[in-house]
Amino acid sequence: MEINTFEQLKTECIQSGKEIFEIAQENTAFSADITIEDVRNFAKRSLDAMKEAIDAGMSSNEPSMSGMCGTDCLRVQSKFSTKPAMFGKLFEKIIEYALATSEENIRMGKIVACPTAGSCGILPSTIVAISEFYNYTEEEQINALITAGEIGRIISAKVAIAGAVAGCQAECGTAAAMSAAAICTLRGGHVSQIIHACALAIKNILGLTCDPVAGLVEVPCVKRNPFMAIHSVTAAELALANVESKIPPDEVIDAMEQTGALMSPTLKESSQAGLAVTQTAVKVQQKIFG
Amino acid sequence: MKKTTLFDIISPVMIGPSSSHTAGAVRLGLLARNIYKNDIKKVTFKLYNSYAHTGKGHGTEKGLLAGVLGLNVDDRRIKNIFEDEISAEIEYEFEYADNFKRHPNSVDITFIGDIEMKIQGESVGAGEIVIRKIDDFNVKLTGKFNTILLVYRDMPGMISQVSSILQYHNLNIAFLNCDRNAKGQEASMVIGIDGDIDAEILETIQEIPDVYFVSYIEKLEQ
Ligand code: SF4
C-alpha cells in the first residue's frame, strides 16, 4: 500500500506488527527496485557523513564567506568546559553538534541536507548525541534515521519542504519533526508516540518565517538549528509520556500547508521583510555585496 | 511532479551552504559539461537575478566552475576551486545581469573550444536543475535520464524513424520533445531513455539522412 499520511502509516504498522523503519525500508526498496540492504547502506552513508560534519565542525573556527557566522560552536564549547550547562552533558552535546554541523554548512564544508542544507544540523545533533550518550548501536541509529526520513517524506507529500514556498516552518519545522521521530525511535517509542511527537514539534513552530539576512543561509538559520534540536527533544519527551497532540498529526500538516500558503511572499526566502530588512541587516548586506 | 522518496529527505551529502545556490550550481555545471563534451578552452558564466546578487555568499560561482570541471556536489575541492590546480586547466570568466524574464536562479554557460556553445540553465530548488536552451534550441533537460539530442533538417517522419530504431534495440523512451530554431529549417529532438545506450545505436541514428548532429548526454549521479 502506498503510504502518504500519518494515519496510513499507523494503520500499516499496527496491522503488520512492524515498526516504521521496517515498513519504510521495505517500501523504498520495492519502489526503487533495490534491496533493503541497499536502502540501509544509503542511510549509513548519510549517517557517516553527518558524523564527519560534526567532527569537522567541532574543531573549526573558520568564518563563513560573509563573515557573519562560524565561530559560535567553539564559543559554546569553551563555555561548557568551564561552566557546564544547567541541563547536563547530553544537552551540551546536542547544542554543540547542531552548531558544528550548520557552521560546517556555511563555511562550505560537507554536510547532509536533511531535509535541507539550512536545517542540516537538527537531526544529526540529536541522533548522534543521544546515541553516544546511551551507547545505541549503529543499526539502531540507522533505524532512527530511516524513521526520520519516512516522516519527512510523508510531510513532503503535502507541503513543499522549501522556505520559498512555505517558510521556515517547512524546513526547520520538518527537520524538528524528523528529529523528534528519531529520538522516539531510539528511546523505544511506538508508532503513535512517534507521530504525535512530530505533530507536537510542528504545532509549536507553525508560521515560522524565512527572512535570512542578505539572502544567505546564515542569520537566523545557523542558531535556529540548536534551538530546533532542543525543541524536538521536548516534543519527544512529551510524546514518550503519552502526551498527545489534540489536533491529529495529519491535520497539523494541513494547518502547516495552509499557513505556508497564507504567509506573505516577503517572508518566504525573498529577504524583503522581517530580519532581512532591519537596519543592521541592510548595513550587513551593503558591506558584503557592495 | 516527481514524488519525493526517502532518499531525497536524508540526502544529498553535499558541500554547503545552499542546495539551490551551491549544489544546484554544481549540477548545472556538470550537466552543461556532459552536453558540451568537447575540450574546454574557455567558459563564461553569466549569472542572473538571485544567482547574480547572492551567489558570492553561497559559493555559486565556485559551484558552477567545479561542475564544469567535473567535480561532484560532495567534493571538498569545491570550496577552494579557484586556488585548486584543476581550475588552472581552463580560462573562466563571470558576468552578472538582471533579467526579470529569467528564473531567479539562472545562468548562461558559454563554452569556447573546438566549437562554441551556449547553454541556459536554472536551479529550480532542492538541488534540482533544468537546462532550458542549447544555442538556439529550447530543450528541457533535468539530468535524471540518459538523453539523446539530435539536430536535423526539419521535415516529417523523423520522430518515427528515430523511435523505431530505439524500439528495435528494446529501449524505452521516458520522454521526447522537439523544437525548431528561429529560421525554421533546423529542428531539435531530445529523447530521454530508461537505461543505457551504446555507441552503435547513436551511429545508426547519425546515418539517417538529414540528421546533422547526434549527441548522447549522460544523466547525473543522484
Ligand atoms: S530561515 Fe529560511 S533559509 Fe534559513 S533555515 Fe529557515 S527556511 Fe532555510
PDB file of N, CA and C in Angstrom, chain B residues 1-93:
ATOM      1  N   MET B   1       4.604  16.240 -10.896  1.00  0.00           N
ATOM      2  CA  MET B   1       5.778  16.450 -10.040  1.00  0.00           C
ATOM      3  C   MET B   1       6.366  15.113  -9.619  1.00  0.00           C
ATOM      4  N   LYS B   2       7.667  15.091  -9.550  1.00  0.00           N
ATOM      5  CA  LYS B   2       8.338  13.879  -9.118  1.00  0.00           C
ATOM      6  C   LYS B   2       8.015  13.611  -7.659  1.00  0.00           C
ATOM      7  N   LYS B   3       7.715  12.358  -7.354  1.00  0.00           N
ATOM      8  CA  LYS B   3       7.440  12.021  -5.963  1.00  0.00           C
ATOM      9  C   LYS B   3       8.706  12.086  -5.130  1.00  0.00           C
ATOM     10  N   THR B   4       8.570  12.619  -3.945  1.00  0.00           N
ATOM     11  CA  THR B   4       9.714  12.627  -3.037  1.00  0.00           C
ATOM     12  C   THR B   4       9.912  11.230  -2.471  1.00  0.00           C
ATOM     13  N   THR B   5      11.152  10.790  -2.408  1.00  0.00           N
ATOM     14  CA  THR B   5      11.437   9.495  -1.803  1.00  0.00           C
ATOM     15  C   THR B   5      12.171   9.716  -0.486  1.00  0.00           C
ATOM     16  N   LEU B   6      12.273   8.630   0.256  1.00  0.00           N
ATOM     17  CA  LEU B   6      13.054   8.652   1.491  1.00  0.00           C
ATOM     18  C   LEU B   6      14.465   9.201   1.225  1.00  0.00           C
ATOM     19  N   PHE B   7      15.031   8.805   0.091  1.00  0.00           N
ATOM     20  CA  PHE B   7      16.394   9.234  -0.235  1.00  0.00           C
ATOM     21  C   PHE B   7      16.491  10.751  -0.364  1.00  0.00           C
ATOM     22  N   ASP B   8      15.472  11.382  -0.974  1.00  0.00           N
ATOM     23  CA  ASP B   8      15.512  12.832  -1.132  1.00  0.00           C
ATOM     24  C   ASP B   8      15.575  13.533   0.213  1.00  0.00           C
ATOM     25  N   ILE B   9      14.965  12.916   1.220  1.00  0.00           N
ATOM     26  CA  ILE B   9      14.852  13.579   2.523  1.00  0.00           C
ATOM     27  C   ILE B   9      16.140  13.492   3.334  1.00  0.00           C
ATOM     28  N   ILE B  10      16.852  12.375   3.235  1.00  0.00           N
ATOM     29  CA  ILE B  10      18.069  12.246   4.057  1.00  0.00           C
ATOM     30  C   ILE B  10      19.337  12.315   3.210  1.00  0.00           C
ATOM     31  N   SER B  11      19.274  13.043   2.121  1.00  0.00           N
ATOM     32  CA  SER B  11      20.433  13.300   1.284  1.00  0.00           C
ATOM     33  C   SER B  11      20.110  14.541   0.443  1.00  0.00           C
ATOM     34  N   PRO B  12      20.975  15.105  -0.357  1.00  0.00           N
ATOM     35  CA  PRO B  12      22.305  14.581  -0.657  1.00  0.00           C
ATOM     36  C   PRO B  12      23.348  14.959   0.395  1.00  0.00           C
ATOM     37  N   VAL B  13      24.428  14.188   0.332  1.00  0.00           N
ATOM     38  CA  VAL B  13      25.644  14.633   1.009  1.00  0.00           C
ATOM     39  C   VAL B  13      26.243  15.681   0.082  1.00  0.00           C
ATOM     40  N   MET B  14      26.429  16.882   0.593  1.00  0.00           N
ATOM     41  CA  MET B  14      26.820  17.974  -0.312  1.00  0.00           C
ATOM     42  C   MET B  14      27.707  18.998   0.386  1.00  0.00           C
ATOM     43  N   ILE B  15      28.390  19.778  -0.420  1.00  0.00           N
ATOM     44  CA  ILE B  15      29.113  20.936   0.088  1.00  0.00           C
ATOM     45  C   ILE B  15      28.095  22.061   0.250  1.00  0.00           C
ATOM     46  N   GLY B  16      28.091  22.703   1.425  1.00  0.00           N
ATOM     47  CA  GLY B  16      27.136  23.764   1.699  1.00  0.00           C
ATOM     48  C   GLY B  16      27.490  25.044   0.975  1.00  0.00           C
ATOM     49  N   PRO B  17      26.697  26.088   1.179  1.00  0.00           N
ATOM     50  CA  PRO B  17      25.622  26.193   2.158  1.00  0.00           C
ATOM     51  C   PRO B  17      24.211  26.044   1.593  1.00  0.00           C
ATOM     52  N   SER B  18      24.028  25.933   0.290  1.00  0.00           N
ATOM     53  CA  SER B  18      22.662  26.005  -0.222  1.00  0.00           C
ATOM     54  C   SER B  18      22.424  24.962  -1.299  1.00  0.00           C
ATOM     55  N   SER B  19      21.297  24.255  -1.187  1.00  0.00           N
ATOM     56  CA  SER B  19      21.038  23.235  -2.206  1.00  0.00           C
ATOM     57  C   SER B  19      20.777  23.880  -3.566  1.00  0.00           C
ATOM     58  N   SER B  20      20.109  25.024  -3.603  1.00  0.00           N
ATOM     59  CA  SER B  20      19.843  25.644  -4.905  1.00  0.00           C
ATOM     60  C   SER B  20      21.032  26.453  -5.412  1.00  0.00           C
ATOM     61  N   HIS B  21      21.714  27.171  -4.499  1.00  0.00           N
ATOM     62  CA  HIS B  21      22.771  28.085  -4.947  1.00  0.00           C
ATOM     63  C   HIS B  21      24.153  27.446  -4.974  1.00  0.00           C
ATOM     64  N   THR B  22      24.332  26.319  -4.286  1.00  0.00           N
ATOM     65  CA  THR B  22      25.645  25.657  -4.309  1.00  0.00           C
ATOM     66  C   THR B  22      25.525  24.312  -5.042  1.00  0.00           C
ATOM     67  N   ALA B  23      24.783  23.367  -4.450  1.00  0.00           N
ATOM     68  CA  ALA B  23      24.667  22.043  -5.081  1.00  0.00           C
ATOM     69  C   ALA B  23      24.023  22.158  -6.470  1.00  0.00           C
ATOM     70  N   GLY B  24      22.979  22.981  -6.595  1.00  0.00           N
ATOM     71  CA  GLY B  24      22.327  23.169  -7.895  1.00  0.00           C
ATOM     72  C   GLY B  24      23.294  23.739  -8.920  1.00  0.00           C
ATOM     73  N   ALA B  25      24.149  24.665  -8.477  1.00  0.00           N
ATOM     74  CA  ALA B  25      25.127  25.258  -9.387  1.00  0.00           C
ATOM     75  C   ALA B  25      26.114  24.202  -9.884  1.00  0.00           C
ATOM     76  N   VAL B  26      26.562  23.341  -8.981  1.00  0.00           N
ATOM     77  CA  VAL B  26      27.484  22.271  -9.380  1.00  0.00           C
ATOM     78  C   VAL B  26      26.811  21.384 -10.433  1.00  0.00           C
ATOM     79  N   ARG B  27      25.547  21.043 -10.180  1.00  0.00           N
ATOM     80  CA  ARG B  27      24.840  20.147 -11.096  1.00  0.00           C
ATOM     81  C   ARG B  27      24.611  20.802 -12.459  1.00  0.00           C
ATOM     82  N   LEU B  28      24.356  22.103 -12.467  1.00  0.00           N
ATOM     83  CA  LEU B  28      24.219  22.811 -13.752  1.00  0.00           C
ATOM     84  C   LEU B  28      25.535  22.734 -14.530  1.00  0.00           C
ATOM     85  N   GLY B  29      26.636  22.949 -13.825  1.00  0.00           N
ATOM     86  CA  GLY B  29      27.945  22.866 -14.470  1.00  0.00           C
ATOM     87  C   GLY B  29      28.217  21.472 -15.015  1.00  0.00           C
ATOM     88  N   LEU B  30      27.878  20.467 -14.211  1.00  0.00           N
ATOM     89  CA  LEU B  30      28.109  19.078 -14.624  1.00  0.00           C
ATOM     90  C   LEU B  30      27.299  18.710 -15.869  1.00  0.00           C
ATOM     91  N   LEU B  31      26.027  19.096 -15.855  1.00  0.00           N
ATOM     92  CA  LEU B  31      25.187  18.714 -16.992  1.00  0.00           C
ATOM     93  C   LEU B  31      25.606  19.486 -18.252  1.00  0.00           C
ATOM     94  N   ALA B  32      25.978  20.762 -18.072  1.00  0.00           N
ATOM     95  CA  ALA B  32      26.458  21.544 -19.222  1.00  0.00           C
ATOM     96  C   ALA B  32      27.701  20.886 -19.817  1.00  0.00           C
ATOM     97  N   ARG B  33      28.567  20.406 -18.938  1.00  0.00           N
ATOM     98  CA  ARG B  33      29.780  19.735 -19.399  1.00  0.00           C
ATOM     99  C   ARG B  33      29.430  18.459 -20.170  1.00  0.00           C
ATOM    100  N   ASN B  34      28.443  17.698 -19.658  1.00  0.00           N
ATOM    101  CA  ASN B  34      28.009  16.485 -20.356  1.00  0.00           C
ATOM    102  C   ASN B  34      27.422  16.813 -21.727  1.00  0.00           C
ATOM    103  N   ILE B  35      26.809  17.981 -21.855  1.00  0.00           N
ATOM    104  CA  ILE B  35      26.230  18.374 -23.136  1.00  0.00           C
ATOM    105  C   ILE B  35      27.324  18.812 -24.104  1.00  0.00           C
ATOM    106  N   TYR B  36      28.265  19.599 -23.595  1.00  0.00           N
ATOM    107  CA  TYR B  36      29.295  20.171 -24.478  1.00  0.00           C
ATOM    108  C   TYR B  36      30.260  19.103 -24.986  1.00  0.00           C
ATOM    109  N   LYS B  37      30.736  18.266 -24.072  1.00  0.00           N
ATOM    110  CA  LYS B  37      31.575  17.108 -24.413  1.00  0.00           C
ATOM    111  C   LYS B  37      32.971  17.425 -24.957  1.00  0.00           C
ATOM    112  N   ASN B  38      33.159  18.581 -25.600  1.00  0.00           N
ATOM    113  CA  ASN B  38      34.463  18.878 -26.198  1.00  0.00           C
ATOM    114  C   ASN B  38      35.449  19.329 -25.122  1.00  0.00           C
ATOM    115  N   ASP B  39      36.708  19.418 -25.499  1.00  0.00           N
ATOM    116  CA  ASP B  39      37.685  20.010 -24.585  1.00  0.00           C
ATOM    117  C   ASP B  39      37.345  21.478 -24.413  1.00  0.00           C
ATOM    118  N   ILE B  40      37.417  21.934 -23.172  1.00  0.00           N
ATOM    119  CA  ILE B  40      37.046  23.318 -22.898  1.00  0.00           C
ATOM    120  C   ILE B  40      38.297  24.181 -22.848  1.00  0.00           C
ATOM    121  N   LYS B  41      38.285  25.229 -23.664  1.00  0.00           N
ATOM    122  CA  LYS B  41      39.388  26.202 -23.575  1.00  0.00           C
ATOM    123  C   LYS B  41      38.997  27.291 -22.595  1.00  0.00           C
ATOM    124  N   LYS B  42      37.787  27.791 -22.839  1.00  0.00           N
ATOM    125  CA  LYS B  42      37.325  28.899 -22.019  1.00  0.00           C
ATOM    126  C   LYS B  42      35.835  28.752 -21.738  1.00  0.00           C
ATOM    127  N   VAL B  43      35.411  29.184 -20.577  1.00  0.00           N
ATOM    128  CA  VAL B  43      33.989  29.142 -20.268  1.00  0.00           C
ATOM    129  C   VAL B  43      33.588  30.463 -19.612  1.00  0.00           C
ATOM    130  N   THR B  44      32.436  30.978 -20.037  1.00  0.00           N
ATOM    131  CA  THR B  44      31.903  32.192 -19.435  1.00  0.00           C
ATOM    132  C   THR B  44      30.578  31.862 -18.753  1.00  0.00           C
ATOM    133  N   PHE B  45      30.434  32.318 -17.533  1.00  0.00           N
ATOM    134  CA  PHE B  45      29.182  32.119 -16.804  1.00  0.00           C
ATOM    135  C   PHE B  45      28.509  33.473 -16.645  1.00  0.00           C
ATOM    136  N   LYS B  46      27.286  33.584 -17.117  1.00  0.00           N
ATOM    137  CA  LYS B  46      26.536  34.813 -16.878  1.00  0.00           C
ATOM    138  C   LYS B  46      25.434  34.500 -15.871  1.00  0.00           C
ATOM    139  N   LEU B  47      25.553  35.065 -14.687  1.00  0.00           N
ATOM    140  CA  LEU B  47      24.606  34.784 -13.610  1.00  0.00           C
ATOM    141  C   LEU B  47      23.505  35.838 -13.591  1.00  0.00           C
ATOM    142  N   TYR B  48      22.272  35.383 -13.410  1.00  0.00           N
ATOM    143  CA  TYR B  48      21.134  36.297 -13.386  1.00  0.00           C
ATOM    144  C   TYR B  48      20.494  36.383 -12.007  1.00  0.00           C
ATOM    145  N   ASN B  49      19.888  37.520 -11.739  1.00  0.00           N
ATOM    146  CA  ASN B  49      18.962  37.703 -10.616  1.00  0.00           C
ATOM    147  C   ASN B  49      19.556  37.232  -9.280  1.00  0.00           C
ATOM    148  N   SER B  50      18.857  36.338  -8.593  1.00  0.00           N
ATOM    149  CA  SER B  50      19.341  35.913  -7.275  1.00  0.00           C
ATOM    150  C   SER B  50      20.728  35.277  -7.367  1.00  0.00           C
ATOM    151  N   TYR B  51      20.969  34.535  -8.429  1.00  0.00           N
ATOM    152  CA  TYR B  51      22.308  33.957  -8.610  1.00  0.00           C
ATOM    153  C   TYR B  51      23.344  35.080  -8.683  1.00  0.00           C
ATOM    154  N   ALA B  52      22.997  36.161  -9.372  1.00  0.00           N
ATOM    155  CA  ALA B  52      23.937  37.271  -9.514  1.00  0.00           C
ATOM    156  C   ALA B  52      24.109  38.004  -8.186  1.00  0.00           C
ATOM    157  N   HIS B  53      22.988  38.179  -7.457  1.00  0.00           N
ATOM    158  CA  HIS B  53      23.039  39.026  -6.256  1.00  0.00           C
ATOM    159  C   HIS B  53      23.592  38.312  -5.036  1.00  0.00           C
ATOM    160  N   THR B  54      23.218  37.046  -4.841  1.00  0.00           N
ATOM    161  CA  THR B  54      23.646  36.372  -3.604  1.00  0.00           C
ATOM    162  C   THR B  54      24.610  35.224  -3.887  1.00  0.00           C
ATOM    163  N   GLY B  55      25.003  35.086  -5.139  1.00  0.00           N
ATOM    164  CA  GLY B  55      25.902  33.983  -5.498  1.00  0.00           C
ATOM    165  C   GLY B  55      27.189  33.976  -4.688  1.00  0.00           C
ATOM    166  N   LYS B  56      27.758  35.166  -4.518  1.00  0.00           N
ATOM    167  CA  LYS B  56      29.056  35.253  -3.813  1.00  0.00           C
ATOM    168  C   LYS B  56      28.979  34.622  -2.431  1.00  0.00           C
ATOM    169  N   GLY B  57      27.926  34.936  -1.684  1.00  0.00           N
ATOM    170  CA  GLY B  57      27.812  34.407  -0.322  1.00  0.00           C
ATOM    171  C   GLY B  57      27.486  32.924  -0.281  1.00  0.00           C
ATOM    172  N   HIS B  58      27.070  32.384  -1.416  1.00  0.00           N
ATOM    173  CA  HIS B  58      26.668  30.971  -1.440  1.00  0.00           C
ATOM    174  C   HIS B  58      27.658  30.074  -2.180  1.00  0.00           C
ATOM    175  N   GLY B  59      28.731  30.669  -2.682  1.00  0.00           N
ATOM    176  CA  GLY B  59      29.666  29.847  -3.457  1.00  0.00           C
ATOM    177  C   GLY B  59      29.096  29.406  -4.787  1.00  0.00           C
ATOM    178  N   THR B  60      28.164  30.189  -5.361  1.00  0.00           N
ATOM    179  CA  THR B  60      27.546  29.793  -6.633  1.00  0.00           C
ATOM    180  C   THR B  60      28.584  29.748  -7.766  1.00  0.00           C
ATOM    181  N   GLU B  61      29.446  30.759  -7.819  1.00  0.00           N
ATOM    182  CA  GLU B  61      30.481  30.772  -8.868  1.00  0.00           C
ATOM    183  C   GLU B  61      31.404  29.556  -8.728  1.00  0.00           C
ATOM    184  N   LYS B  62      31.784  29.281  -7.486  1.00  0.00           N
ATOM    185  CA  LYS B  62      32.657  28.119  -7.246  1.00  0.00           C
ATOM    186  C   LYS B  62      31.967  26.831  -7.696  1.00  0.00           C
ATOM    187  N   GLY B  63      30.679  26.723  -7.373  1.00  0.00           N
ATOM    188  CA  GLY B  63      29.931  25.518  -7.729  1.00  0.00           C
ATOM    189  C   GLY B  63      29.843  25.338  -9.235  1.00  0.00           C
ATOM    190  N   LEU B  64      29.541  26.413  -9.941  1.00  0.00           N
ATOM    191  CA  LEU B  64      29.411  26.325 -11.404  1.00  0.00           C
ATOM    192  C   LEU B  64      30.723  25.864 -12.030  1.00  0.00           C
ATOM    193  N   LEU B  65      31.812  26.502 -11.608  1.00  0.00           N
ATOM    194  CA  LEU B  65      33.111  26.145 -12.185  1.00  0.00           C
ATOM    195  C   LEU B  65      33.468  24.698 -11.835  1.00  0.00           C
ATOM    196  N   ALA B  66      33.234  24.324 -10.571  1.00  0.00           N
ATOM    197  CA  ALA B  66      33.560  22.963 -10.143  1.00  0.00           C
ATOM    198  C   ALA B  66      32.790  21.937 -10.984  1.00  0.00           C
ATOM    199  N   GLY B  67      31.520  22.223 -11.245  1.00  0.00           N
ATOM    200  CA  GLY B  67      30.714  21.311 -12.045  1.00  0.00           C
ATOM    201  C   GLY B  67      31.266  21.173 -13.453  1.00  0.00           C
ATOM    202  N   VAL B  68      31.589  22.302 -14.064  1.00  0.00           N
ATOM    203  CA  VAL B  68      32.145  22.275 -15.418  1.00  0.00           C
ATOM    204  C   VAL B  68      33.445  21.479 -15.456  1.00  0.00           C
ATOM    205  N   LEU B  69      34.170  21.496 -14.333  1.00  0.00           N
ATOM    206  CA  LEU B  69      35.423  20.737 -14.261  1.00  0.00           C
ATOM    207  C   LEU B  69      35.190  19.279 -13.862  1.00  0.00           C
ATOM    208  N   GLY B  70      33.930  18.912 -13.643  1.00  0.00           N
ATOM    209  CA  GLY B  70      33.606  17.503 -13.406  1.00  0.00           C
ATOM    210  C   GLY B  70      33.569  17.079 -11.947  1.00  0.00           C
ATOM    211  N   LEU B  71      33.594  18.035 -11.025  1.00  0.00           N
ATOM    212  CA  LEU B  71      33.519  17.649  -9.606  1.00  0.00           C
ATOM    213  C   LEU B  71      32.070  17.426  -9.193  1.00  0.00           C
ATOM    214  N   ASN B  72      31.862  16.475  -8.270  1.00  0.00           N
ATOM    215  CA  ASN B  72      30.508  16.202  -7.803  1.00  0.00           C
ATOM    216  C   ASN B  72      30.115  17.111  -6.637  1.00  0.00           C
ATOM    217  N   VAL B  73      28.829  17.120  -6.288  1.00  0.00           N
ATOM    218  CA  VAL B  73      28.330  18.052  -5.261  1.00  0.00           C
ATOM    219  C   VAL B  73      28.988  17.869  -3.891  1.00  0.00           C
ATOM    220  N   ASP B  74      29.587  16.692  -3.642  1.00  0.00           N
ATOM    221  CA  ASP B  74      30.175  16.472  -2.314  1.00  0.00           C
ATOM    222  C   ASP B  74      31.705  16.538  -2.333  1.00  0.00           C
ATOM    223  N   ASP B  75      32.260  17.117  -3.367  1.00  0.00           N
ATOM    224  CA  ASP B  75      33.720  17.169  -3.495  1.00  0.00           C
ATOM    225  C   ASP B  75      34.288  18.348  -2.695  1.00  0.00           C
ATOM    226  N   ARG B  76      35.153  18.046  -1.740  1.00  0.00           N
ATOM    227  CA  ARG B  76      35.685  19.096  -0.870  1.00  0.00           C
ATOM    228  C   ARG B  76      36.516  20.140  -1.621  1.00  0.00           C
ATOM    229  N   ARG B  77      36.952  19.822  -2.834  1.00  0.00           N
ATOM    230  CA  ARG B  77      37.740  20.799  -3.602  1.00  0.00           C
ATOM    231  C   ARG B  77      36.916  22.006  -4.033  1.00  0.00           C
ATOM    232  N   ILE B  78      35.572  21.885  -3.992  1.00  0.00           N
ATOM    233  CA  ILE B  78      34.721  22.988  -4.458  1.00  0.00           C
ATOM    234  C   ILE B  78      35.042  24.276  -3.703  1.00  0.00           C
ATOM    235  N   LYS B  79      35.251  24.144  -2.411  1.00  0.00           N
ATOM    236  CA  LYS B  79      35.434  25.326  -1.560  1.00  0.00           C
ATOM    237  C   LYS B  79      36.590  26.212  -2.042  1.00  0.00           C
ATOM    238  N   ASN B  80      37.694  25.592  -2.425  1.00  0.00           N
ATOM    239  CA  ASN B  80      38.858  26.381  -2.859  1.00  0.00           C
ATOM    240  C   ASN B  80      39.159  26.159  -4.343  1.00  0.00           C
ATOM    241  N   ILE B  81      38.100  26.020  -5.114  1.00  0.00           N
ATOM    242  CA  ILE B  81      38.286  25.641  -6.517  1.00  0.00           C
ATOM    243  C   ILE B  81      39.132  26.660  -7.290  1.00  0.00           C
ATOM    244  N   PHE B  82      39.001  27.942  -6.944  1.00  0.00           N
ATOM    245  CA  PHE B  82      39.771  28.939  -7.695  1.00  0.00           C
ATOM    246  C   PHE B  82      41.274  28.794  -7.457  1.00  0.00           C
ATOM    247  N   GLU B  83      41.649  28.239  -6.299  1.00  0.00           N
ATOM    248  CA  GLU B  83      43.065  28.050  -5.998  1.00  0.00           C
ATOM    249  C   GLU B  83      43.529  26.647  -6.400  1.00  0.00           C
ATOM    250  N   ASP B  84      42.597  25.743  -6.679  1.00  0.00           N
ATOM    251  CA  ASP B  84      42.953  24.352  -6.979  1.00  0.00           C
ATOM    252  C   ASP B  84      43.589  24.252  -8.362  1.00  0.00           C
ATOM    253  N   GLU B  85      44.562  23.344  -8.469  1.00  0.00           N
ATOM    254  CA  GLU B  85      45.257  23.221  -9.760  1.00  0.00           C
ATOM    255  C   GLU B  85      44.304  22.818 -10.891  1.00  0.00           C
ATOM    256  N   ILE B  86      43.249  22.126 -10.542  1.00  0.00           N
ATOM    257  CA  ILE B  86      42.317  21.661 -11.584  1.00  0.00           C
ATOM    258  C   ILE B  86      41.689  22.844 -12.343  1.00  0.00           C
ATOM    259  N   SER B  87      41.525  23.985 -11.679  1.00  0.00           N
ATOM    260  CA  SER B  87      40.906  25.124 -12.373  1.00  0.00           C
ATOM    261  C   SER B  87      41.917  25.908 -13.202  1.00  0.00           C
ATOM    262  N   ALA B  88      43.197  25.586 -13.058  1.00  0.00           N
ATOM    263  CA  ALA B  88      44.203  26.250 -13.886  1.00  0.00           C
ATOM    264  C   ALA B  88      44.153  25.718 -15.315  1.00  0.00           C
ATOM    265  N   GLU B  89      43.440  24.588 -15.502  1.00  0.00           N
ATOM    266  CA  GLU B  89      43.395  23.956 -16.827  1.00  0.00           C
ATOM    267  C   GLU B  89      42.614  24.774 -17.849  1.00  0.00           C
ATOM    268  N   ILE B  90      41.668  25.587 -17.382  1.00  0.00           N
ATOM    269  CA  ILE B  90      40.854  26.339 -18.343  1.00  0.00           C
ATOM    270  C   ILE B  90      40.770  27.813 -17.948  1.00  0.00           C
ATOM    271  N   GLU B  91      40.363  28.612 -18.933  1.00  0.00           N
ATOM    272  CA  GLU B  91      40.090  30.025 -18.654  1.00  0.00           C
ATOM    273  C   GLU B  91      38.629  30.164 -18.270  1.00  0.00           C
ATOM    274  N   TYR B  92      38.325  31.024 -17.328  1.00  0.00           N
ATOM    275  CA  TYR B  92      36.916  31.210 -16.971  1.00  0.00           C
ATOM    276  C   TYR B  92      36.640  32.660 -16.605  1.00  0.00           C
ATOM    277  N   GLU B  93      35.377  33.031 -16.730  1.00  0.00           N
ATOM    278  CA  GLU B  93      35.002  34.424 -16.532  1.00  0.00           C
ATOM    279  C   GLU B  93      33.563  34.463 -16.021  1.00  0.00           C
TER     280      GLU B  93
END
